[in-house]
CSV table of N, CA and C and ligand atoms in Angstrom, one decimal:
chain,number,residue,atom,x,y,z
W,543,MET,N,-6.2,-11.9,-9.6
W,543,MET,CA,-7.1,-11.4,-10.6
W,543,MET,C,-7.7,-10.1,-10.0
W,544,PRO,N,-7.5,-9.0,-10.8
W,544,PRO,CA,-8.0,-7.7,-10.3
W,544,PRO,C,-9.6,-7.7,-10.1
W,545,THR,N,-10.0,-7.0,-9.1
W,545,THR,CA,-11.4,-6.8,-8.9
W,545,THR,C,-12.0,-5.8,-9.8
W,546,SER,N,-13.3,-5.7,-9.9
W,546,SER,CA,-13.8,-4.7,-10.9
W,546,SER,C,-13.5,-3.3,-10.4
W,547,TRP,N,-13.4,-3.1,-9.1
W,547,TRP,CA,-13.0,-1.8,-8.6
W,547,TRP,C,-11.6,-1.4,-9.0
W,548,GLU,N,-10.7,-2.4,-8.9
W,548,GLU,CA,-9.3,-2.2,-9.3
W,548,GLU,C,-9.2,-1.9,-10.8
W,549,LYS,N,-10.0,-2.6,-11.5
W,549,LYS,CA,-10.0,-2.3,-13.0
W,549,LYS,C,-10.5,-0.9,-13.3
W,550,PHE,N,-11.5,-0.5,-12.5
W,550,PHE,CA,-12.1,0.9,-12.7
W,550,PHE,C,-11.0,1.9,-12.3
W,551,GLU,N,-10.3,1.7,-11.2
W,551,GLU,CA,-9.3,2.6,-10.7
W,551,GLU,C,-8.2,2.7,-11.7
W,552,GLU,N,-7.8,1.6,-12.3
W,552,GLU,CA,-6.7,1.6,-13.3
W,552,GLU,C,-7.2,2.4,-14.5
W,553,LEU,N,-8.4,2.3,-14.9
W,553,LEU,CA,-9.0,3.0,-16.0
W,553,LEU,C,-8.9,4.5,-15.8
W,554,ILE,N,-9.3,4.9,-14.6
W,554,ILE,CA,-9.2,6.4,-14.2
W,554,ILE,C,-7.8,6.9,-14.2
W,555,LYS,N,-6.9,6.0,-13.7
W,555,LYS,CA,-5.4,6.4,-13.6
W,555,LYS,C,-4.9,6.6,-15.1
W,556,ALA,N,-5.3,5.7,-15.9
W,556,ALA,CA,-4.8,5.7,-17.3
W,556,ALA,C,-5.3,7.1,-18.0
W,557,GLU,N,-6.5,7.5,-17.7
W,557,GLU,CA,-6.9,8.8,-18.2
W,557,GLU,C,-6.1,9.9,-17.6
W,558,MET,N,-5.9,9.8,-16.3
W,558,MET,CA,-5.1,10.9,-15.6
W,558,MET,C,-3.7,11.0,-16.1
W,559,ARG,N,-3.1,9.9,-16.4
W,559,ARG,CA,-1.7,9.9,-16.9
W,559,ARG,C,-1.6,10.7,-18.2
W,560,LYS,N,-2.7,10.8,-18.9
W,560,LYS,CA,-2.6,11.6,-20.1
W,560,LYS,C,-2.3,13.1,-19.8
W,561,LEU,N,-2.7,13.5,-18.6
W,561,LEU,CA,-2.5,14.9,-18.2
W,561,LEU,C,-1.5,15.2,-17.1
W,562,TYR,N,-1.4,14.2,-16.2
W,562,TYR,CA,-0.6,14.4,-15.0
W,562,TYR,C,0.5,13.4,-14.9
W,563,SER,N,1.6,13.8,-14.2
W,563,SER,CA,2.7,12.9,-13.9
W,563,SER,C,2.3,11.9,-12.9
W,564,GLU,N,3.1,10.8,-12.8
W,564,GLU,CA,2.8,9.8,-11.7
W,564,GLU,C,2.9,10.4,-10.4
W,565,VAL,N,3.9,11.3,-10.2
W,565,VAL,CA,4.1,12.0,-8.9
W,565,VAL,C,2.8,12.8,-8.5
W,566,THR,N,2.3,13.5,-9.4
W,566,THR,CA,1.1,14.3,-9.2
W,566,THR,C,-0.1,13.4,-8.8
W,567,ILE,N,-0.3,12.4,-9.6
W,567,ILE,CA,-1.4,11.5,-9.3
W,567,ILE,C,-1.2,10.9,-7.9
W,568,ASP,N,0.0,10.5,-7.6
W,568,ASP,CA,0.2,9.8,-6.3
W,568,ASP,C,-0.1,10.8,-5.2
W,569,HIS,N,0.4,12.1,-5.3
W,569,HIS,CA,0.1,13.1,-4.2
W,569,HIS,C,-1.3,13.5,-4.2
W,570,ALA,N,-2.0,13.5,-5.3
W,570,ALA,CA,-3.4,13.8,-5.3
W,570,ALA,C,-4.3,12.7,-4.7
W,571,MET,N,-3.9,11.5,-5.0
W,571,MET,CA,-4.7,10.4,-4.5
W,571,MET,C,-4.3,9.9,-3.1
W,572,ASN,N,-3.0,10.1,-2.8
W,572,ASN,CA,-2.5,9.7,-1.4
W,572,ASN,C,-1.8,10.9,-0.8
W,573,PRO,N,-2.5,12.0,-0.5
W,573,PRO,CA,-1.8,13.2,0.0
W,573,PRO,C,-1.2,12.9,1.3
W,574,ARG,N,0.0,13.5,1.5
W,574,ARG,CA,0.8,13.4,2.7
W,574,ARG,C,0.5,14.7,3.5
W,575,ASN,N,0.6,14.6,4.8
W,575,ASN,CA,0.6,15.8,5.7
W,575,ASN,C,-0.7,16.6,5.6
W,576,VAL,N,-1.8,15.8,5.6
W,576,VAL,CA,-3.1,16.5,5.5
W,576,VAL,C,-3.6,16.8,6.9
W,577,GLY,N,-4.2,17.9,7.1
W,577,GLY,CA,-4.9,18.1,8.4
W,577,GLY,C,-4.4,19.3,9.2
W,578,ASP,N,-5.1,19.7,10.1
W,578,ASP,CA,-4.7,20.9,10.9
W,578,ASP,C,-3.7,20.4,12.0
W,579,MET,N,-3.1,21.3,12.7
W,579,MET,CA,-2.1,20.9,13.7
W,579,MET,C,-2.3,21.7,15.0
W,580,GLU,N,-2.4,21.0,16.1
W,580,GLU,CA,-2.6,21.7,17.3
W,580,GLU,C,-1.3,22.4,17.7
W,581,ASP,N,-1.4,23.5,18.3
W,581,ASP,CA,-0.2,24.2,18.8
W,581,ASP,C,0.9,24.4,17.7
W,582,ALA,N,0.4,24.8,16.5
W,582,ALA,CA,1.4,25.1,15.4
W,582,ALA,C,2.1,26.4,15.8
W,583,ASP,N,3.3,26.5,15.2
W,583,ASP,CA,4.1,27.7,15.4
W,583,ASP,C,3.9,28.7,14.3
W,584,GLY,N,3.4,28.3,13.2
W,584,GLY,CA,3.1,29.2,12.1
W,584,GLY,C,1.9,28.7,11.4
W,585,PHE,N,1.1,29.6,10.9
W,585,PHE,CA,-0.1,29.3,10.2
W,585,PHE,C,-0.5,30.3,9.1
W,586,ALA,N,-1.0,29.8,8.0
W,586,ALA,CA,-1.5,30.8,7.0
W,586,ALA,C,-2.7,30.1,6.3
W,587,SER,N,-3.6,31.0,5.9
W,587,SER,CA,-4.8,30.6,5.1
W,587,SER,C,-4.8,31.6,3.9
W,588,VAL,N,-4.7,31.1,2.7
W,588,VAL,CA,-4.6,31.9,1.5
W,588,VAL,C,-5.7,31.5,0.5
W,589,THR,N,-6.5,32.4,0.0
W,589,THR,CA,-7.4,32.1,-1.0
W,589,THR,C,-6.9,32.6,-2.3
W,590,GLY,N,-6.8,31.8,-3.3
W,590,GLY,CA,-6.3,32.2,-4.6
W,590,GLY,C,-7.4,32.8,-5.5
W,591,PRO,N,-7.0,33.4,-6.6
W,591,PRO,CA,-7.9,34.0,-7.5
W,591,PRO,C,-9.0,33.1,-8.0
W,592,CYS,N,-8.8,31.8,-8.0
W,592,CYS,CA,-9.8,30.8,-8.4
W,592,CYS,C,-10.8,30.6,-7.3
W,593,GLY,N,-10.6,31.1,-6.1
W,593,GLY,CA,-11.6,31.0,-5.1
W,593,GLY,C,-11.3,29.8,-4.1
W,594,ASP,N,-10.3,29.0,-4.4
W,594,ASP,CA,-9.9,27.9,-3.6
W,594,ASP,C,-9.0,28.4,-2.5
W,595,THR,N,-9.1,27.8,-1.3
W,595,THR,CA,-8.3,28.2,-0.1
W,595,THR,C,-7.3,27.1,0.2
W,596,MET,N,-6.1,27.5,0.6
W,596,MET,CA,-5.2,26.5,1.2
W,596,MET,C,-4.8,27.0,2.6
W,597,LYS,N,-4.6,26.1,3.5
W,597,LYS,CA,-4.1,26.4,4.8
W,597,LYS,C,-2.9,25.6,5.1
W,598,ILE,N,-1.9,26.2,5.7
W,598,ILE,CA,-0.7,25.4,6.1
W,598,ILE,C,-0.3,25.7,7.5
W,599,TRP,N,0.0,24.7,8.3
W,599,TRP,CA,0.4,24.8,9.6
W,599,TRP,C,1.9,24.3,9.7
W,600,LEU,N,2.7,25.0,10.5
W,600,LEU,CA,4.1,24.7,10.7
W,600,LEU,C,4.5,24.4,12.1
W,601,LYS,N,5.2,23.4,12.4
W,601,LYS,CA,5.8,23.1,13.7
W,601,LYS,C,7.3,23.4,13.5
W,602,VAL,N,7.9,24.3,14.2
W,602,VAL,CA,9.3,24.7,14.0
W,602,VAL,C,10.1,24.4,15.3
W,603,SER,N,11.2,23.8,15.0
W,603,SER,CA,12.1,23.4,16.2
W,603,SER,C,13.5,24.0,15.8
W,604,ASN,N,14.0,24.8,16.7
W,604,ASN,CA,15.4,25.4,16.5
W,604,ASN,C,15.5,26.0,15.1
W,605,GLY,N,14.5,26.7,14.6
W,605,GLY,CA,14.5,27.4,13.3
W,605,GLY,C,14.3,26.4,12.1
W,606,THR,N,14.1,25.1,12.4
W,606,THR,CA,13.9,24.2,11.3
W,606,THR,C,12.4,23.7,11.3
W,607,ILE,N,11.8,23.5,10.2
W,607,ILE,CA,10.5,23.1,10.1
W,607,ILE,C,10.5,21.6,10.4
W,608,ALA,N,10.0,21.2,11.5
W,608,ALA,CA,9.9,19.8,11.9
W,608,ALA,C,8.7,19.1,11.3
W,609,ARG,N,7.7,19.9,11.0
W,609,ARG,CA,6.5,19.3,10.4
W,609,ARG,C,5.7,20.4,9.8
W,610,ALA,N,5.1,20.0,8.6
W,610,ALA,CA,4.2,21.0,7.9
W,610,ALA,C,3.0,20.2,7.5
W,611,THR,N,1.8,20.7,7.8
W,611,THR,CA,0.6,20.1,7.3
W,611,THR,C,-0.3,21.1,6.5
W,612,PHE,N,-1.2,20.6,5.7
W,612,PHE,CA,-2.0,21.5,4.9
W,612,PHE,C,-3.4,20.9,4.8
W,613,PHE,N,-4.3,21.9,4.4
W,613,PHE,CA,-5.7,21.5,4.0
W,613,PHE,C,-6.1,22.4,2.9
W,614,THR,N,-6.8,21.9,1.9
W,614,THR,CA,-7.4,22.7,0.9
W,614,THR,C,-8.8,22.3,0.5
W,615,ASP,N,-9.6,23.2,0.1
W,615,ASP,CA,-10.9,22.9,-0.4
W,615,ASP,C,-10.9,22.9,-2.0
W,616,GLY,N,-9.6,22.9,-2.5
W,616,GLY,CA,-9.5,23.0,-3.9
W,616,GLY,C,-9.5,21.6,-4.7
W,617,CYS,N,-9.0,21.7,-5.9
W,617,CYS,CA,-9.1,20.6,-6.8
W,617,CYS,C,-7.9,19.6,-6.5
W,618,GLY,N,-7.9,18.5,-7.3
W,618,GLY,CA,-6.9,17.5,-7.1
W,618,GLY,C,-5.5,18.0,-7.2
W,619,THR,N,-5.2,18.9,-8.2
W,619,THR,CA,-3.9,19.4,-8.3
W,619,THR,C,-3.5,20.4,-7.2
W,620,SER,N,-4.5,21.0,-6.6
W,620,SER,CA,-4.1,21.8,-5.4
W,620,SER,C,-3.8,20.9,-4.2
W,621,ILE,N,-4.5,19.7,-4.1
W,621,ILE,CA,-4.2,18.7,-3.1
W,621,ILE,C,-2.7,18.2,-3.3
W,622,ALA,N,-2.4,17.9,-4.6
W,622,ALA,CA,-1.1,17.4,-4.9
W,622,ALA,C,0.0,18.5,-4.5
W,623,SER,N,-0.4,19.8,-4.8
W,623,SER,CA,0.6,20.9,-4.6
W,623,SER,C,0.8,21.1,-3.1
W,624,GLY,N,-0.3,21.0,-2.3
W,624,GLY,CA,-0.2,21.2,-0.9
W,624,GLY,C,0.6,20.1,-0.2
W,625,SER,N,0.3,18.9,-0.7
W,625,SER,CA,1.0,17.7,-0.2
W,625,SER,C,2.5,17.8,-0.5
W,626,MET,N,2.8,18.2,-1.7
W,626,MET,CA,4.2,18.3,-2.1
W,626,MET,C,4.9,19.5,-1.4
W,627,VAL,N,4.3,20.6,-1.3
W,627,VAL,CA,5.0,21.7,-0.6
W,627,VAL,C,5.2,21.5,0.9
W,628,ALA,N,4.3,20.7,1.5
W,628,ALA,CA,4.5,20.4,2.9
W,628,ALA,C,5.7,19.4,3.0
W,629,GLU,N,5.8,18.5,2.1
W,629,GLU,CA,7.0,17.5,2.1
W,629,GLU,C,8.3,18.3,1.9
W,630,MET,N,8.2,19.3,1.0
W,630,MET,CA,9.4,20.0,0.6
W,630,MET,C,9.9,20.9,1.8
W,631,ALA,N,8.9,21.4,2.6
W,631,ALA,CA,9.2,22.3,3.7
W,631,ALA,C,9.9,21.6,4.9
W,632,ARG,N,9.5,20.3,5.1
W,632,ARG,CA,10.0,19.6,6.2
W,632,ARG,C,11.5,19.5,6.2
W,633,GLY,N,12.2,19.8,7.3
W,633,GLY,CA,13.6,19.7,7.3
W,633,GLY,C,14.4,20.9,6.9
W,634,LYS,N,13.6,21.9,6.3
W,634,LYS,CA,14.3,23.1,5.9
W,634,LYS,C,14.2,24.2,7.0
W,635,ASN,N,15.2,25.1,7.0
W,635,ASN,CA,15.0,26.2,7.9
W,635,ASN,C,13.9,27.1,7.4
W,636,VAL,N,13.4,28.0,8.2
W,636,VAL,CA,12.2,28.8,7.8
W,636,VAL,C,12.6,29.7,6.6
W,637,CYS,N,13.8,30.3,6.6
W,637,CYS,CA,14.2,31.1,5.4
W,637,CYS,C,14.3,30.3,4.1
W,638,GLU,N,14.8,29.1,4.2
W,638,GLU,CA,14.9,28.3,3.0
W,638,GLU,C,13.4,28.0,2.5
W,639,ALA,N,12.6,27.7,3.5
W,639,ALA,CA,11.2,27.3,3.1
W,639,ALA,C,10.5,28.5,2.4
W,640,GLN,N,10.8,29.7,2.9
W,640,GLN,CA,10.2,30.9,2.2
W,640,GLN,C,10.6,31.0,0.8
W,641,LYS,N,11.7,30.4,0.4
W,641,LYS,CA,12.2,30.6,-1.0
W,641,LYS,C,11.7,29.5,-1.9
W,642,ILE,N,10.9,28.5,-1.3
W,642,ILE,CA,10.3,27.5,-2.2
W,642,ILE,C,9.3,28.2,-3.1
W,643,SER,N,9.5,28.1,-4.4
W,643,SER,CA,8.7,28.9,-5.4
W,643,SER,C,7.7,28.0,-6.1
W,644,GLN,N,6.8,28.6,-6.8
W,644,GLN,CA,5.9,27.9,-7.7
W,644,GLN,C,6.6,26.9,-8.6
W,645,GLN,N,7.7,27.4,-9.2
W,645,GLN,CA,8.5,26.6,-10.1
W,645,GLN,C,9.1,25.4,-9.4
W,646,ASN,N,9.5,25.6,-8.1
W,646,ASN,CA,10.1,24.4,-7.4
W,646,ASN,C,9.0,23.4,-7.2
W,647,VAL,N,7.8,23.8,-6.9
W,647,VAL,CA,6.7,22.8,-6.6
W,647,VAL,C,6.3,22.1,-8.0
W,648,LEU,N,6.3,22.9,-9.0
W,648,LEU,CA,6.0,22.3,-10.3
W,648,LEU,C,7.0,21.3,-10.7
W,649,ASP,N,8.3,21.7,-10.5
W,649,ASP,CA,9.4,20.7,-10.8
W,649,ASP,C,9.3,19.4,-10.0
W,650,ALA,N,9.0,19.6,-8.7
W,650,ALA,CA,8.9,18.4,-7.9
W,650,ALA,C,7.7,17.5,-8.3
W,651,LEU,N,6.7,18.1,-8.8
W,651,LEU,CA,5.5,17.3,-9.2
W,651,LEU,C,5.6,16.8,-10.6
W,652,GLY,N,6.7,17.2,-11.3
W,652,GLY,CA,6.9,16.7,-12.7
W,652,GLY,C,6.0,17.5,-13.6
W,653,GLY,N,5.7,18.8,-13.2
W,653,GLY,CA,4.9,19.7,-14.0
W,653,GLY,C,3.4,19.5,-13.8
W,654,LEU,N,2.7,20.5,-14.2
W,654,LEU,CA,1.2,20.5,-14.2
W,654,LEU,C,0.7,21.0,-15.5
W,655,PRO,N,-0.5,20.7,-15.9
W,655,PRO,CA,-1.0,21.3,-17.1
W,655,PRO,C,-1.1,22.9,-16.9
W,656,GLU,N,-0.9,23.6,-18.0
W,656,GLU,CA,-0.9,25.1,-17.8
W,656,GLU,C,-2.0,25.7,-17.0
W,657,GLY,N,-3.2,25.1,-17.2
W,657,GLY,CA,-4.4,25.6,-16.5
W,657,GLY,C,-4.4,25.3,-15.0
W,658,SER,N,-3.5,24.5,-14.6
W,658,SER,CA,-3.4,24.1,-13.2
W,658,SER,C,-2.2,24.6,-12.5
W,659,GLU,N,-1.3,25.3,-13.2
W,659,GLU,CA,-0.1,25.7,-12.6
W,659,GLU,C,-0.3,26.7,-11.4
W,660,HIS,N,-1.4,27.4,-11.4
W,660,HIS,CA,-1.7,28.3,-10.3
W,660,HIS,C,-1.9,27.6,-9.0
W,661,CYS,N,-2.2,26.3,-9.1
W,661,CYS,CA,-2.4,25.5,-7.8
W,661,CYS,C,-1.0,25.4,-7.1
W,662,ALA,N,0.1,25.3,-7.8
W,662,ALA,CA,1.4,25.3,-7.2
W,662,ALA,C,1.8,26.6,-6.7
W,663,LEU,N,1.3,27.7,-7.3
W,663,LEU,CA,1.5,29.0,-6.8
W,663,LEU,C,0.8,29.2,-5.5
W,664,LEU,N,-0.5,28.8,-5.4
W,664,LEU,CA,-1.2,28.9,-4.2
W,664,LEU,C,-0.5,28.2,-3.0
W,665,ALA,N,0.0,27.0,-3.3
W,665,ALA,CA,0.8,26.2,-2.3
W,665,ALA,C,2.0,26.9,-1.8
W,666,SER,N,2.8,27.4,-2.8
W,666,SER,CA,4.1,28.1,-2.4
W,666,SER,C,3.8,29.4,-1.7
W,667,ASN,N,2.8,30.1,-2.1
W,667,ASN,CA,2.4,31.4,-1.4
W,667,ASN,C,1.9,31.1,0.0
W,668,THR,N,1.1,30.1,0.2
W,668,THR,CA,0.6,29.8,1.5
W,668,THR,C,1.8,29.4,2.4
W,669,LEU,N,2.7,28.6,1.9
W,669,LEU,CA,3.9,28.3,2.7
W,669,LEU,C,4.6,29.5,3.1
W,670,LYS,N,4.8,30.4,2.2
W,670,LYS,CA,5.5,31.7,2.5
W,670,LYS,C,4.8,32.4,3.6
W,671,GLU,N,3.5,32.5,3.5
W,671,GLU,CA,2.7,33.2,4.5
W,671,GLU,C,2.8,32.6,5.9
W,672,ALA,N,2.8,31.2,5.9
W,672,ALA,CA,2.9,30.5,7.2
W,672,ALA,C,4.3,30.7,7.8
W,673,ALA,N,5.3,30.8,7.0
W,673,ALA,CA,6.7,31.1,7.5
W,673,ALA,C,6.7,32.5,8.0
W,674,ASN,N,6.1,33.5,7.3
W,674,ASN,CA,6.0,34.9,7.7
W,674,ASN,C,5.3,34.9,9.1
W,675,ASN,N,4.2,34.2,9.2
W,675,ASN,CA,3.5,34.1,10.4
W,675,ASN,C,4.3,33.6,11.6
W,676,TYR,N,5.1,32.6,11.3
W,676,TYR,CA,6.0,32.0,12.3
W,676,TYR,C,6.9,33.1,12.8
W,677,LEU,N,7.6,33.8,11.9
W,677,LEU,CA,8.5,34.9,12.2
W,677,LEU,C,7.9,36.0,13.0
W,678,ALA,N,6.6,36.4,12.6
W,678,ALA,CA,5.9,37.4,13.3
W,678,ALA,C,5.6,37.0,14.7
W,679,MET,N,5.2,35.8,14.9
W,679,MET,CA,4.9,35.3,16.2
W,679,MET,C,6.1,35.2,17.1
W,680,LYS,N,7.2,34.8,16.5
W,680,LYS,CA,8.5,34.7,17.2
W,680,LYS,C,8.9,36.1,17.7
W,681,ASN,N,8.7,37.1,16.9
W,681,ASN,CA,9.1,38.5,17.2
W,681,ASN,C,8.2,39.1,18.2
W,682,GLU,N,6.9,38.7,18.1
W,682,GLU,CA,5.9,39.3,19.0
W,682,GLU,C,5.0,38.2,19.6
W,683,PRO,N,5.5,37.5,20.5
W,683,PRO,CA,4.8,36.3,21.0
W,683,PRO,C,3.4,36.6,21.6
W,684,TRP,N,3.2,37.8,22.0
W,684,TRP,CA,1.9,38.1,22.6
W,684,TRP,C,0.8,38.0,21.6
W,685,LYS,N,1.1,38.0,20.3
W,685,LYS,CA,0.1,37.9,19.2
W,685,LYS,C,-0.5,36.5,19.2
W,686,ARG,N,0.2,35.5,19.8
W,686,ARG,CA,-0.4,34.2,19.8
W,686,ARG,C,-1.8,34.1,20.4
W,687,ALA,N,-2.0,35.0,21.4
W,687,ALA,CA,-3.2,35.0,22.1
W,687,ALA,C,-4.4,35.4,21.2
W,688,TYR,N,-4.1,36.0,20.0
W,688,TYR,CA,-5.1,36.4,19.1
W,688,TYR,C,-5.3,35.5,17.9
W,689,ARG,N,-4.5,34.4,17.9
W,689,ARG,CA,-4.6,33.6,16.7
W,689,ARG,C,-6.0,32.9,16.6
W,690,LYS,N,-6.4,32.6,15.4
W,690,LYS,CA,-7.7,32.1,15.2
W,690,LYS,C,-7.7,30.6,14.8
W,691,TYR,N,-6.6,29.9,15.2
W,691,TYR,CA,-6.6,28.5,14.9
W,691,TYR,C,-6.1,27.7,16.1
G,1123,FES,FE1,-7.9,26.6,-7.6
G,1123,FES,FE2,-6.5,24.4,-8.1
G,1123,FES,S1,-8.2,25.3,-9.2
G,1123,FES,S2,-6.2,25.8,-6.6
């Protein structure tokens, strides 16, 4: 027999399903890859036009992204987008990860309402910047000393 909390949760999910896919709800409520990373090989912090910020950390091994983590102060759909883009980046080489687009994130999430599509753009842009940062650090390792994370 469901508890009153479970019933309440189900009610909220039923409302969310009217707007969001199951995948989006799952990534928003159970985000993967959250948090900062010590000794990351690549990092970016990007603030979107909406004022929300996303941060992405990358651990790269032999040119392949072994791990990606994120943090955002944004809305539920930005959490879902960050969670998804970090999942998509893992196992890809850095150049492939740079090509992950807003549309790729939207497709993986099963779409977002039009007013939230920019959250997927923030996630893909932040991943690109983190990949760029990795490549810049690789080419000029002395810059690591000036990193702010
Ligand atoms: Fe700004 Fe979602 S509303 S990233």
